[in-house]
Amino acid sequence: MSVLPQLRFLLATAILCLTSVASLASTTVAAEVRDRAVVRLRLDESSGTPTDTATAGKAPDTVTLPAVATSSVSVFVPGGDGRCLLLDPASRQQISIDGKGDASRPDAVTISGFFASLHPLSDADFHGLFAKRNGNNGSPTNYGINFHPASDNFQLYVHDGSAYKVINYSVKAAIGYRRRVHLSAAFDQADAPGADADADMDDIRVRLFVNGAPLAPSKATGGFVEGAVGWITDTSLARCVSETPLTIGSSFTDGEFTRMFCDDICVFAEALSDADAAALFAEAAGAAAAEIKAEQGLPETPAVLPRITQISPHAAEIGRTTRITVNGTQLASARLLSDIPGITATAVEGSNNDVGLYDVTVDPAVTPGRYLVRCVTAGGVSNPAVVSIDRVPTMPDGTFTEAAPAATFPVATAGQINGTEQKRIWFRGAAGQKIVAEVEARRIGSMVDPVLEIRSQSGGPLAIQWQQFELQGDA
């Protein structure tokens, strides 16, 4: 595809003629199940360390984020003001919750949250979703989940000091790849039926809920499977407790890291019932529940990522709404996202697979600068594009002509240029007036070599400027 170079001309007092340029939205109404959480991380912070907001715990638990992770507008429940967290194994990013507080559970526990794994099904490494697992060969481990995509092995486990006891599920059925899913994993002390030889409360019942529905295990190590329940026999959950932190995004503090999005992490001091798990999913997903459930039934196919090839204009004015057009591929139903709080984009009618139309609103509190935006679809996240955010109104190329020159400043125009084409922006100046003119091309991703000239109305040269190092190749 041939893409014309893009550029933006800014006039401080005037401008010129130039040559060759180019949360999850959190609700508190009727959130009965989440109100019972003893630890809750909404992950709505735009920066810094997540905060435990649970009111049912003994006290707010200490949470750390050893390596700074990326906060993003929620990919799970779009349309609100909620956010989520992207964890990157390359930076050893994980959330760590104090192991001495509410996360230690000697009799029953449920851990829930939104997750989206970014590991393809061919990945042959183990990755930890969460765990309260000792790094010393896992002894002991209060509870945990890790998964091995290539072997389709998704496992819930404990370790009582003697060995790992594991209930296995299918990766494809539980979490999949690049798929939004709400998981609830429940462990509690009980007496196993049938195959268990005694009537003692010395067994651990294990259940996994996917989008509020129970998922049947495929097998068990150290127990057996009965319907949608896994049983670990002759094991005490109390013997699995330690002061090891609960980590989200790894299996322990220095291993089995996972690249994933996560949101609304809850720990309950109880094993939620089937009805509780269904209600919890409905509370957390809200209006997105049906859409998230539908994704669970889609076949696992290689992701087709959206791609941005052009954006116009590549500027938005602070305190106003700007219509921006994104050209590219695989843009159907794409959302335009920025990591900067205060920059929001709403898709408007007329978008299709090759073109996305968005109304971009910039809050008055946003600091002027150049920021990255990306298109997000069910297939993944696009390459970034640069958008300049400032208080300079930007007009389309061709707005200011000899017959209708710009007269009020500052002002900018944005457009495209091809080859040796020249663009002229006319303005009304006065003798002795100081003019500041600037081309923004290289700094927004263009490869043109701009040359900027200011001429009189008759065409006589007044000033000329070639590329400048301090402007990263712009003039």
XYZ file of C-alpha atoms in Angstrom:
475
model
C 0.000 0.000 0.000
C 1.308 3.443 -0.889
C 0.948 5.818 2.021
C 1.365 9.546 1.610
C 3.608 11.225 4.195
C 1.751 13.181 6.823
C 2.546 16.570 8.232
C 1.213 19.374 10.336
C 2.022 23.069 9.974
C 1.887 25.202 13.108
C 1.826 28.997 13.131
C 2.622 30.821 16.339
C 1.872 34.257 14.993
C 1.280 33.072 11.482
C 2.166 30.412 8.929
C 3.677 30.130 5.647
C 4.694 28.473 2.468
C 6.899 25.388 2.494
C 8.752 23.113 0.139
C 8.782 19.263 0.358
C 7.091 18.016 3.541
C 4.975 15.358 4.365
C -12.783 -1.646 35.065
C -13.750 -2.421 34.713
C -16.241 0.063 35.333
C -16.840 -0.490 39.002
C -20.391 -0.353 40.300
C -21.401 -0.372 43.924
C -25.106 -0.916 43.325
C -26.186 -4.503 44.063
C -22.571 -5.775 44.169
C -23.526 -8.216 46.927
C -20.956 -10.926 46.129
C -17.970 -8.607 45.643
C -18.815 -6.899 48.923
C -17.871 -10.168 50.662
C -14.302 -10.118 49.294
C -11.545 -9.863 51.906
C -9.115 -8.581 49.259
C -10.182 -6.601 46.210
C -7.961 -4.956 43.609
C -10.053 -2.881 41.222
C -6.876 -1.933 39.276
C -8.448 1.388 38.273
C -5.312 3.350 39.210
C -3.805 5.095 36.169
C -0.357 4.787 37.766
C 1.318 3.648 40.964
C 0.594 0.665 43.178
C -2.834 -1.050 43.251
C -4.888 -0.552 46.406
C -6.891 -3.133 48.354
C -10.414 -1.665 48.557
C -12.154 -4.652 50.226
C -14.268 -3.799 53.260
C -14.790 -7.361 54.535
C -11.141 -8.089 55.312
C -9.413 -7.695 58.656
C -7.531 -4.659 57.297
C -6.401 -3.388 53.865
C -3.687 -5.759 52.687
C -0.291 -4.477 51.573
C 0.038 -4.656 47.783
C 3.246 -4.118 45.803
C 4.047 -3.891 42.109
C 7.808 -4.609 41.977
C 8.126 -3.518 38.331
C 5.938 -0.759 36.911
C 3.194 -2.241 34.713
C 1.064 -0.613 32.017
C -2.358 0.657 33.059
C -4.861 0.649 30.207
C -8.474 1.583 29.658
C -10.339 -1.627 30.490
C -10.270 -4.191 27.686
C -12.812 -6.300 29.583
C -15.763 -3.957 30.115
C -15.428 -1.100 27.602
C -17.340 2.148 27.666
C -16.804 3.076 31.313
C -14.036 4.780 33.244
C -12.522 1.522 34.534
C -8.950 0.476 33.825
C -6.975 -2.770 33.788
C -3.340 -3.828 34.059
C -1.032 -5.340 31.424
C 1.693 -7.529 32.955
C 4.875 -8.189 30.941
C 7.184 -11.149 31.762
C 10.145 -9.408 30.092
C 10.045 -6.831 32.898
C 9.189 -9.464 35.550
C 5.934 -7.682 36.294
C 3.598 -9.158 38.886
C 1.238 -8.009 41.609
C 2.253 -9.154 45.090
C -0.178 -9.264 48.043
C 1.104 -9.649 51.604
C 1.055 -13.342 52.589
C 0.421 -12.717 56.282
C -2.992 -11.098 55.903
C -6.334 -11.974 54.338
C -4.761 -13.919 51.440
C -3.768 -16.813 53.758
C -6.718 -19.214 53.951
C -6.573 -22.363 56.137
C -10.102 -23.644 55.466
C -11.644 -22.104 52.316
C -10.830 -19.569 49.598
C -12.062 -18.304 46.235
C -9.912 -16.188 43.929
C -11.623 -14.430 41.039
C -10.831 -11.897 38.343
C -10.773 -10.988 34.681
C -7.867 -12.418 32.680
C -6.749 -12.369 29.039
C -3.734 -14.552 28.241
C -1.396 -13.320 25.500
C 0.421 -16.651 25.204
C -0.398 -18.589 21.984
C -1.584 -22.161 22.287
C 1.760 -23.336 20.887
C 3.669 -21.856 23.864
C 5.641 -24.672 25.525
C 6.393 -22.936 28.844
C 4.491 -22.918 32.132
C 2.919 -19.593 33.142
C 1.407 -18.689 36.492
C -1.981 -17.014 36.637
C -1.773 -16.563 40.405
C -0.422 -18.513 43.371
C 0.399 -18.382 47.044
C 3.290 -20.712 46.404
C 6.599 -21.103 48.179
C 9.576 -20.814 45.818
C 11.257 -23.681 47.713
C 9.947 -26.488 45.465
C 6.441 -25.258 46.181
C 6.386 -26.506 49.766
C 3.944 -25.432 50.979
C 1.472 -23.886 48.519
C -1.855 -22.590 49.847
C -3.401 -22.489 46.342
C -2.404 -21.653 42.777
C -3.085 -21.867 39.044
C -0.537 -22.296 36.281
C -0.918 -23.442 32.678
C 1.056 -24.972 29.809
C -0.648 -23.981 26.520
C 1.125 -26.462 24.213
C -0.085 -29.478 26.222
C -3.532 -27.945 26.893
C -2.895 -28.256 30.633
C -4.502 -25.733 32.990
C -4.038 -26.815 36.595
C -5.290 -25.813 40.045
C -3.029 -27.091 42.780
C -1.968 -27.130 46.437
C 1.161 -28.456 48.183
C 0.931 -29.667 51.792
C 4.648 -30.364 52.247
C 4.546 -33.871 50.804
C 3.780 -33.290 47.121
C 1.765 -31.213 44.662
C -1.911 -32.223 44.495
C -3.388 -31.137 41.162
C -6.758 -30.845 39.439
C -6.319 -30.473 35.657
C -8.458 -28.656 33.086
C -8.156 -27.696 29.411
C -6.316 -24.439 28.612
C -8.579 -23.957 25.595
C -11.724 -24.336 27.698
C -10.469 -22.333 30.682
C -8.560 -19.305 29.383
C -7.716 -19.724 25.690
C -5.636 -17.158 23.828
C -6.342 -13.422 23.484
C -9.780 -14.007 24.951
C -11.541 -12.131 27.737
C -12.558 -14.459 30.526
C -13.735 -14.181 34.115
C -12.405 -16.995 36.311
C -13.290 -18.009 39.863
C -11.253 -20.784 41.523
C -12.667 -22.198 44.768
C -10.900 -24.436 47.319
C -12.466 -25.639 50.577
C -12.081 -28.355 53.199
C -14.744 -31.070 52.908
C -15.316 -34.818 52.916
C -14.973 -36.358 49.459
C -17.810 -38.694 48.382
C -17.715 -42.153 46.885
C -14.088 -43.074 46.171
C -12.875 -41.588 49.469
C -12.537 -44.357 52.068
C -13.368 -42.302 55.163
C -15.952 -39.831 56.438
C -13.455 -37.303 57.745
C -13.300 -33.639 56.662
C -9.768 -34.200 55.411
C -10.229 -33.603 51.676
C -10.098 -30.458 49.516
C -12.915 -29.696 47.104
C -11.717 -27.787 44.010
C -13.992 -26.025 41.508
C -13.305 -23.698 38.567
C -15.921 -21.326 37.160
C -15.515 -19.820 33.687
C -17.708 -16.775 33.137
C -19.845 -17.879 36.070
C -20.340 -21.494 34.879
C -18.602 -24.569 36.385
C -15.989 -26.232 34.188
C -15.448 -29.991 34.466
C -11.852 -31.128 35.191
C -10.077 -33.531 32.863
C -8.134 -35.462 35.540
C -6.699 -35.312 39.067
C -3.359 -36.100 40.698
C -3.750 -37.018 44.373
C -7.504 -37.395 44.157
C -10.340 -37.919 41.677
C -12.913 -36.118 39.549
C -16.656 -36.287 40.045
C -18.687 -34.260 37.550
C -17.593 -30.613 37.673
C -15.746 -31.056 40.984
C -12.139 -32.100 41.575
C -11.328 -33.777 44.884
C -7.877 -33.815 46.532
C -8.054 -36.542 49.146
C -6.482 -36.856 52.573
C -5.029 -33.335 52.482
C -5.521 -30.455 54.888
C -5.713 -26.951 53.449
C -4.379 -25.674 56.794
C -1.122 -27.571 56.189
C -0.737 -25.704 52.892
C -0.654 -22.234 54.503
C 2.519 -20.158 54.697
C 3.492 -16.485 54.828
C 4.427 -16.563 51.124
C 2.908 -13.604 49.204
C 0.018 -14.129 46.805
C 1.333 -13.202 43.356
C -0.813 -12.306 40.351
C 0.867 -12.846 36.984
C 3.397 -15.440 38.196
C 3.574 -18.696 40.151
C 5.955 -17.292 42.762
C 7.971 -14.133 43.222
C 10.652 -15.050 40.689
C 9.179 -17.585 38.291
C 6.589 -18.603 35.653
C 5.657 -15.040 34.699
C 2.636 -14.462 32.461
C 1.920 -11.868 29.782
C -1.704 -10.964 30.310
C -4.311 -8.328 30.968
C -6.046 -8.605 34.346
C -8.716 -6.712 36.252
C -10.948 -6.739 39.343
C -9.040 -9.352 41.370
C -10.951 -10.612 44.439
C -10.073 -13.002 47.278
C -12.929 -14.456 49.356
C -12.588 -16.229 52.735
C -15.092 -18.837 51.533
C -15.742 -21.223 48.681
C -18.357 -19.483 46.548
C -21.396 -21.516 45.568
C -22.422 -22.079 41.958
C -25.041 -19.351 42.338
C -22.486 -16.969 43.873
C -20.038 -17.536 41.007
C -22.737 -16.834 38.417
C -23.823 -13.675 40.239
C -20.214 -12.514 40.621
C -19.632 -12.772 36.870
C -22.848 -10.852 36.161
C -21.795 -8.099 38.589
C -18.276 -7.825 37.198
C -19.115 -8.013 33.477
C -22.294 -5.937 33.511
C -23.513 -5.143 29.992
C -20.487 -6.954 28.484
C -21.490 -10.343 29.964
C -23.189 -11.719 26.838
C -20.333 -10.599 24.590
C -17.698 -12.173 26.847
C -19.654 -15.435 27.033
C -19.934 -15.498 23.232
C -16.147 -15.242 22.889
C -15.827 -18.467 24.884
C -17.490 -20.409 22.088
C -15.359 -19.009 19.270
C -12.797 -21.321 17.645
C -9.152 -20.713 18.542
C -7.681 -19.130 15.403
C -4.462 -17.177 14.906
C -4.998 -13.549 15.822
C -5.352 -11.101 12.927
C -4.068 -7.880 14.384
C -5.462 -4.506 13.371
C -2.958 -2.199 11.643
C -2.825 1.579 11.380
C -1.315 2.934 8.156
C -2.499 6.532 8.389
C -4.225 8.887 10.800
C -5.710 12.263 9.944
C -5.513 14.747 11.440
C -2.791 13.575 13.772
C -3.693 16.276 16.268
C -6.432 16.950 18.810
C -7.149 20.174 20.653
C -7.216 20.301 24.439
C -10.680 21.031 25.820
C -12.446 20.130 22.572
C -13.625 17.137 20.517
C -11.822 16.383 17.236
C -12.987 14.006 14.492
C -10.043 11.744 13.603
C -9.940 9.272 10.706
C -7.783 6.150 11.000
C -6.889 4.217 7.849
C -5.515 0.686 7.961
C -6.563 -2.954 7.944
C -8.661 -5.164 10.236
C -10.270 -2.093 11.821
C -13.850 -3.399 11.961
C -15.316 -2.743 15.440
C -11.957 -1.339 16.593
C -11.695 0.929 19.625
C -9.149 3.753 19.579
C -7.306 3.756 22.899
C -4.780 5.981 24.634
C -3.024 5.226 27.921
C -3.319 8.889 28.913
C -6.174 9.655 31.346
C -8.355 12.412 29.939
C -8.078 11.351 26.283
C -11.174 9.423 25.189
C -12.282 8.269 21.740
C -15.806 7.366 20.654
C -16.379 5.401 17.433
C -18.861 7.050 15.086
C -20.973 5.719 12.254
C -19.203 5.118 8.943
C -16.318 2.927 10.149
C -15.458 -0.311 8.324
C -12.620 -2.806 8.003
C -10.286 -0.254 6.391
C -11.388 3.028 7.987
C -12.164 3.977 11.576
C -13.902 7.247 12.469
C -13.560 8.564 16.022
C -14.522 11.628 18.008
C -11.525 12.262 20.267
C -12.167 14.394 23.346
C -9.281 15.834 25.369
C -9.839 16.966 28.939
C -8.635 20.508 29.736
C -6.271 19.080 32.372
C -4.239 17.029 29.855
C -0.658 18.274 29.426
C 0.297 19.224 25.836
C 2.524 16.650 24.168
C 2.728 13.872 21.605
C 0.997 10.672 22.686
C 0.495 7.184 21.281
C -2.884 5.758 20.307
C -3.677 2.221 19.195
C -6.642 0.385 17.718
C -7.898 -2.597 19.730
C -10.113 -5.392 18.407
C -10.890 -8.950 19.450
C -7.851 -9.913 17.334
C -5.426 -7.832 19.374
C -3.702 -4.450 19.517
C -2.411 -2.476 16.539
C 0.869 -0.689 15.994
C 0.969 2.754 17.642
C 0.325 6.088 15.936
C 1.316 9.519 17.231
C -1.251 12.221 17.999
C -0.200 15.746 18.980
C -2.220 17.176 21.844
C -2.097 20.959 22.298
C -4.210 24.096 22.367
C -3.608 25.023 18.717
C -6.710 24.636 16.500
C -5.918 22.427 13.497
C -7.619 22.963 10.143
C -7.650 20.726 7.044
C -5.076 21.262 4.301
C -6.365 23.827 1.798
C -8.289 25.884 4.352
C -6.082 28.978 4.039
C -5.733 30.303 0.484
C -4.608 33.562 -1.081
C -8.246 34.644 -1.175
C -8.918 33.487 2.398
C -5.675 33.709 4.397
C -5.326 32.883 8.086
C -5.661 36.006 10.198
C -5.936 34.703 13.775
C -3.056 32.909 15.479
C -1.891 30.434 16.621
C -3.325 28.063 14.040
C -2.262 24.864 12.287
C -3.168 22.872 9.198
C -2.760 19.133 8.678
C -2.613 17.049 5.510
C -0.463 14.916 3.225
C 2.253 15.616 0.662
C 3.623 13.530 -2.185
C 7.074 13.552 -3.779
C 8.310 17.010 -4.721
C 4.887 18.572 -4.164
C 4.787 22.000 -2.530
C 2.122 23.062 -0.060
C 1.207 26.697 0.533
C -0.562 28.050 3.592
C -1.476 31.693 3.242
C -1.678 34.094 6.176
C -2.136 37.832 6.630
C 0.962 39.445 8.133
C 2.130 42.957 8.910
C 5.427 44.815 8.593
C 7.677 44.093 11.576
C 5.532 41.204 12.780
C 7.441 38.262 14.324
C 6.486 34.941 12.724
C 7.143 31.495 14.237
C 6.473 28.669 11.775
C 7.052 24.944 12.347
C 6.589 21.705 10.415
C 5.627 18.587 12.402
C 6.415 15.548 10.267
C 9.352 13.444 11.464
C 8.120 13.685 15.058
C 4.826 12.025 14.128
C 6.353 9.168 12.144
C 6.745 10.610 8.630
C 9.957 9.997 6.653
C 9.923 13.247 4.630
C 12.756 15.788 4.708
C 10.947 19.081 5.221
C 12.163 22.448 3.996
C 10.242 25.459 5.266
C 10.041 28.837 3.544
C 8.261 32.091 4.283
C 7.617 34.234 1.235
C 5.928 37.498 0.490
C 2.619 37.613 -1.375
C 4.516 38.189 -4.604
C 6.669 35.115 -3.982
C 9.820 36.814 -2.767
C 11.824 34.812 -0.177
C 11.799 36.142 3.392
C 13.190 33.139 5.338
C 14.109 29.502 4.744
C 14.917 26.610 7.093
C 16.045 23.041 6.464
C 15.824 20.102 8.852
C 17.016 20.702 12.411
C 18.549 18.149 14.763
C 16.873 19.661 17.838
C 13.477 19.134 16.161
C 14.293 15.474 15.372
C 14.547 16.251 11.651
C 11.653 18.700 11.384
C 12.034 22.386 10.481
